[in-house]
């Protein structure tokens, strides 16, 4: 199984069933640490969409009511290899997993308000693409085009996907 990419790079891989297993294990670990401070935890992103290729980085959404309660678990999360990365994206806190010394990321853990806009967007996007394979394949085609242009510029790659993500999210 291929898992992890150097930060800032883009490389798409065919879907790997083991990604689901890794996500389930990560969710169990998060639940054991966060307890009731996490209302729901779900595997999101392209690794949760079997019909398409994905960057081999597991995305997890953690729905919470209070960001501060999650921050109080930072020491315990770090012991499990889950590191606070920051809150660069509005209405979100990001944690990462991977080989920090080699700057390789295997997981992005997005802490968002449960049932808020970001939570709904993550869940509905995943569910819509899983229910509409033709749209998922169009999304994959865009991702492949962007990968060929921006293999070393994940910011540009992500920006290039945004219009399509927004269109799908509105559906």
PDB file of N, CA and C in Angstrom, residues 102-141:
ATOM      1  N   UNK A 102      10.946  13.821   7.691  1.00  0.00           N
ATOM      2  CA  UNK A 102      11.092  13.746   6.236  1.00  0.00           C
ATOM      3  C   UNK A 102      10.064  14.617   5.519  1.00  0.00           C
ATOM      4  N   UNK A 103       9.211  15.316   6.294  1.00  0.00           N
ATOM      5  CA  UNK A 103       8.175  16.194   5.758  1.00  0.00           C
ATOM      6  C   UNK A 103       7.163  15.423   4.890  1.00  0.00           C
ATOM      7  N   UNK A 104       6.849  14.202   5.315  1.00  0.00           N
ATOM      8  CA  UNK A 104       5.875  13.366   4.605  1.00  0.00           C
ATOM      9  C   UNK A 104       4.599  13.305   5.431  1.00  0.00           C
ATOM     10  N   UNK A 105       3.482  13.519   4.772  1.00  0.00           N
ATOM     11  CA  UNK A 105       2.185  13.483   5.435  1.00  0.00           C
ATOM     12  C   UNK A 105       1.405  12.263   4.962  1.00  0.00           C
ATOM     13  N   UNK A 106       0.845  11.516   5.927  1.00  0.00           N
ATOM     14  CA  UNK A 106       0.003  10.364   5.600  1.00  0.00           C
ATOM     15  C   UNK A 106      -1.473  10.641   5.884  1.00  0.00           C
ATOM     16  N   UNK A 107      -1.736  11.579   6.779  1.00  0.00           N
ATOM     17  CA  UNK A 107      -3.107  11.907   7.183  1.00  0.00           C
ATOM     18  C   UNK A 107      -3.258  13.413   7.358  1.00  0.00           C
ATOM     19  N   UNK A 108      -4.428  13.901   6.967  1.00  0.00           N
ATOM     20  CA  UNK A 108      -4.868  15.253   7.313  1.00  0.00           C
ATOM     21  C   UNK A 108      -6.153  15.077   8.120  1.00  0.00           C
ATOM     22  N   UNK A 109      -6.163  15.604   9.324  1.00  0.00           N
ATOM     23  CA  UNK A 109      -7.326  15.470  10.199  1.00  0.00           C
ATOM     24  C   UNK A 109      -7.914  16.865  10.396  1.00  0.00           C
ATOM     25  N   UNK A 110      -9.089  17.055   9.819  1.00  0.00           N
ATOM     26  CA  UNK A 110      -9.751  18.364   9.774  1.00  0.00           C
ATOM     27  C   UNK A 110     -10.761  18.452  10.918  1.00  0.00           C
ATOM     28  N   UNK A 111     -10.508  19.339  11.860  1.00  0.00           N
ATOM     29  CA  UNK A 111     -11.434  19.556  12.970  1.00  0.00           C
ATOM     30  C   UNK A 111     -12.356  20.698  12.555  1.00  0.00           C
ATOM     31  N   UNK A 112     -13.660  20.414  12.502  1.00  0.00           N
ATOM     32  CA  UNK A 112     -14.644  21.409  12.060  1.00  0.00           C
ATOM     33  C   UNK A 112     -15.858  21.351  12.988  1.00  0.00           C
ATOM     34  N   UNK A 113     -16.667  22.390  12.911  1.00  0.00           N
ATOM     35  CA  UNK A 113     -17.900  22.415  13.699  1.00  0.00           C
ATOM     36  C   UNK A 113     -18.843  21.341  13.158  1.00  0.00           C
ATOM     37  N   UNK A 114     -19.294  20.482  14.071  1.00  0.00           N
ATOM     38  CA  UNK A 114     -20.199  19.419  13.672  1.00  0.00           C
ATOM     39  C   UNK A 114     -21.497  20.013  13.129  1.00  0.00           C
ATOM     40  N   UNK A 115     -21.893  19.512  11.974  1.00  0.00           N
ATOM     41  CA  UNK A 115     -23.111  19.936  11.280  1.00  0.00           C
ATOM     42  C   UNK A 115     -23.029  21.359  10.744  1.00  0.00           C
ATOM     43  N   UNK A 116     -21.843  21.968  10.800  1.00  0.00           N
ATOM     44  CA  UNK A 116     -21.645  23.284  10.202  1.00  0.00           C
ATOM     45  C   UNK A 116     -21.388  23.149   8.703  1.00  0.00           C
ATOM     46  N   UNK A 117     -21.167  24.267   8.053  1.00  0.00           N
ATOM     47  CA  UNK A 117     -20.978  24.292   6.599  1.00  0.00           C
ATOM     48  C   UNK A 117     -19.834  23.385   6.156  1.00  0.00           C
ATOM     49  N   UNK A 118     -18.686  23.470   6.820  1.00  0.00           N
ATOM     50  CA  UNK A 118     -17.528  22.686   6.408  1.00  0.00           C
ATOM     51  C   UNK A 118     -17.807  21.195   6.572  1.00  0.00           C
ATOM     52  N   UNK A 119     -18.399  20.807   7.706  1.00  0.00           N
ATOM     53  CA  UNK A 119     -18.752  19.408   7.945  1.00  0.00           C
ATOM     54  C   UNK A 119     -19.673  18.908   6.832  1.00  0.00           C
ATOM     55  N   UNK A 120     -20.743  19.647   6.594  1.00  0.00           N
ATOM     56  CA  UNK A 120     -21.717  19.233   5.570  1.00  0.00           C
ATOM     57  C   UNK A 120     -21.061  19.142   4.202  1.00  0.00           C
ATOM     58  N   UNK A 121     -20.197  20.114   3.863  1.00  0.00           N
ATOM     59  CA  UNK A 121     -19.528  20.074   2.561  1.00  0.00           C
ATOM     60  C   UNK A 121     -18.669  18.821   2.413  1.00  0.00           C
ATOM     61  N   UNK A 122     -17.889  18.489   3.427  1.00  0.00           N
ATOM     62  CA  UNK A 122     -17.036  17.292   3.361  1.00  0.00           C
ATOM     63  C   UNK A 122     -17.878  16.025   3.167  1.00  0.00           C
ATOM     64  N   UNK A 123     -18.906  15.868   3.980  1.00  0.00           N
ATOM     65  CA  UNK A 123     -19.707  14.645   3.960  1.00  0.00           C
ATOM     66  C   UNK A 123     -20.531  14.556   2.679  1.00  0.00           C
ATOM     67  N   UNK A 124     -21.178  15.641   2.305  1.00  0.00           N
ATOM     68  CA  UNK A 124     -22.028  15.618   1.106  1.00  0.00           C
ATOM     69  C   UNK A 124     -21.198  15.426  -0.161  1.00  0.00           C
ATOM     70  N   UNK A 125     -20.020  16.047  -0.240  1.00  0.00           N
ATOM     71  CA  UNK A 125     -19.147  15.882  -1.404  1.00  0.00           C
ATOM     72  C   UNK A 125     -18.770  14.414  -1.570  1.00  0.00           C
ATOM     73  N   UNK A 126     -18.303  13.800  -0.496  1.00  0.00           N
ATOM     74  CA  UNK A 126     -17.940  12.377  -0.543  1.00  0.00           C
ATOM     75  C   UNK A 126     -19.141  11.524  -0.950  1.00  0.00           C
ATOM     76  N   UNK A 127     -20.271  11.742  -0.304  1.00  0.00           N
ATOM     77  CA  UNK A 127     -21.449  10.925  -0.573  1.00  0.00           C
ATOM     78  C   UNK A 127     -21.956  11.119  -1.998  1.00  0.00           C
ATOM     79  N   UNK A 128     -21.915  12.361  -2.494  1.00  0.00           N
ATOM     80  CA  UNK A 128     -22.384  12.632  -3.852  1.00  0.00           C
ATOM     81  C   UNK A 128     -21.509  11.922  -4.882  1.00  0.00           C
ATOM     82  N   UNK A 129     -20.191  12.005  -4.708  1.00  0.00           N
ATOM     83  CA  UNK A 129     -19.305  11.347  -5.673  1.00  0.00           C
ATOM     84  C   UNK A 129     -19.426   9.827  -5.590  1.00  0.00           C
ATOM     85  N   UNK A 130     -19.635   9.288  -4.406  1.00  0.00           N
ATOM     86  CA  UNK A 130     -19.826   7.840  -4.291  1.00  0.00           C
ATOM     87  C   UNK A 130     -21.139   7.387  -4.927  1.00  0.00           C
ATOM     88  N   UNK A 131     -22.132   8.255  -4.966  1.00  0.00           N
ATOM     89  CA  UNK A 131     -23.429   7.919  -5.556  1.00  0.00           C
ATOM     90  C   UNK A 131     -23.501   8.239  -7.048  1.00  0.00           C
ATOM     91  N   UNK A 132     -22.550   9.026  -7.566  1.00  0.00           N
ATOM     92  CA  UNK A 132     -22.583   9.476  -8.963  1.00  0.00           C
ATOM     93  C   UNK A 132     -21.216   9.245  -9.607  1.00  0.00           C
ATOM     94  N   UNK A 133     -20.978   8.011 -10.035  1.00  0.00           N
ATOM     95  CA  UNK A 133     -19.654   7.642 -10.529  1.00  0.00           C
ATOM     96  C   UNK A 133     -19.235   8.470 -11.740  1.00  0.00           C
ATOM     97  N   UNK A 134     -20.183   8.840 -12.607  1.00  0.00           N
ATOM     98  CA  UNK A 134     -19.811   9.646 -13.785  1.00  0.00           C
ATOM     99  C   UNK A 134     -19.237  11.005 -13.364  1.00  0.00           C
ATOM    100  N   UNK A 135     -19.820  11.618 -12.340  1.00  0.00           N
ATOM    101  CA  UNK A 135     -19.302  12.895 -11.838  1.00  0.00           C
ATOM    102  C   UNK A 135     -17.945  12.658 -11.160  1.00  0.00           C
ATOM    103  N   UNK A 136     -17.834  11.561 -10.426  1.00  0.00           N
ATOM    104  CA  UNK A 136     -16.570  11.224  -9.770  1.00  0.00           C
ATOM    105  C   UNK A 136     -15.457  11.078 -10.814  1.00  0.00           C
ATOM    106  N   UNK A 137     -15.761  10.433 -11.932  1.00  0.00           N
ATOM    107  CA  UNK A 137     -14.748  10.239 -12.975  1.00  0.00           C
ATOM    108  C   UNK A 137     -14.377  11.558 -13.657  1.00  0.00           C
ATOM    109  N   UNK A 138     -15.335  12.485 -13.773  1.00  0.00           N
ATOM    110  CA  UNK A 138     -15.011  13.824 -14.299  1.00  0.00           C
ATOM    111  C   UNK A 138     -14.075  14.547 -13.335  1.00  0.00           C
ATOM    112  N   UNK A 139     -14.339  14.391 -12.056  1.00  0.00           N
ATOM    113  CA  UNK A 139     -13.483  14.995 -11.028  1.00  0.00           C
ATOM    114  C   UNK A 139     -12.076  14.379 -11.099  1.00  0.00           C
ATOM    115  N   UNK A 140     -12.012  13.073 -11.262  1.00  0.00           N
ATOM    116  CA  UNK A 140     -10.713  12.398 -11.385  1.00  0.00           C
ATOM    117  C   UNK A 140      -9.943  12.920 -12.599  1.00  0.00           C
ATOM    118  N   UNK A 141     -10.628  13.113 -13.709  1.00  0.00           N
ATOM    119  CA  UNK A 141      -9.972  13.616 -14.920  1.00  0.00           C
ATOM    120  C   UNK A 141      -9.359  14.997 -14.662  1.00  0.00           C
TER     121      UNK A 141
END
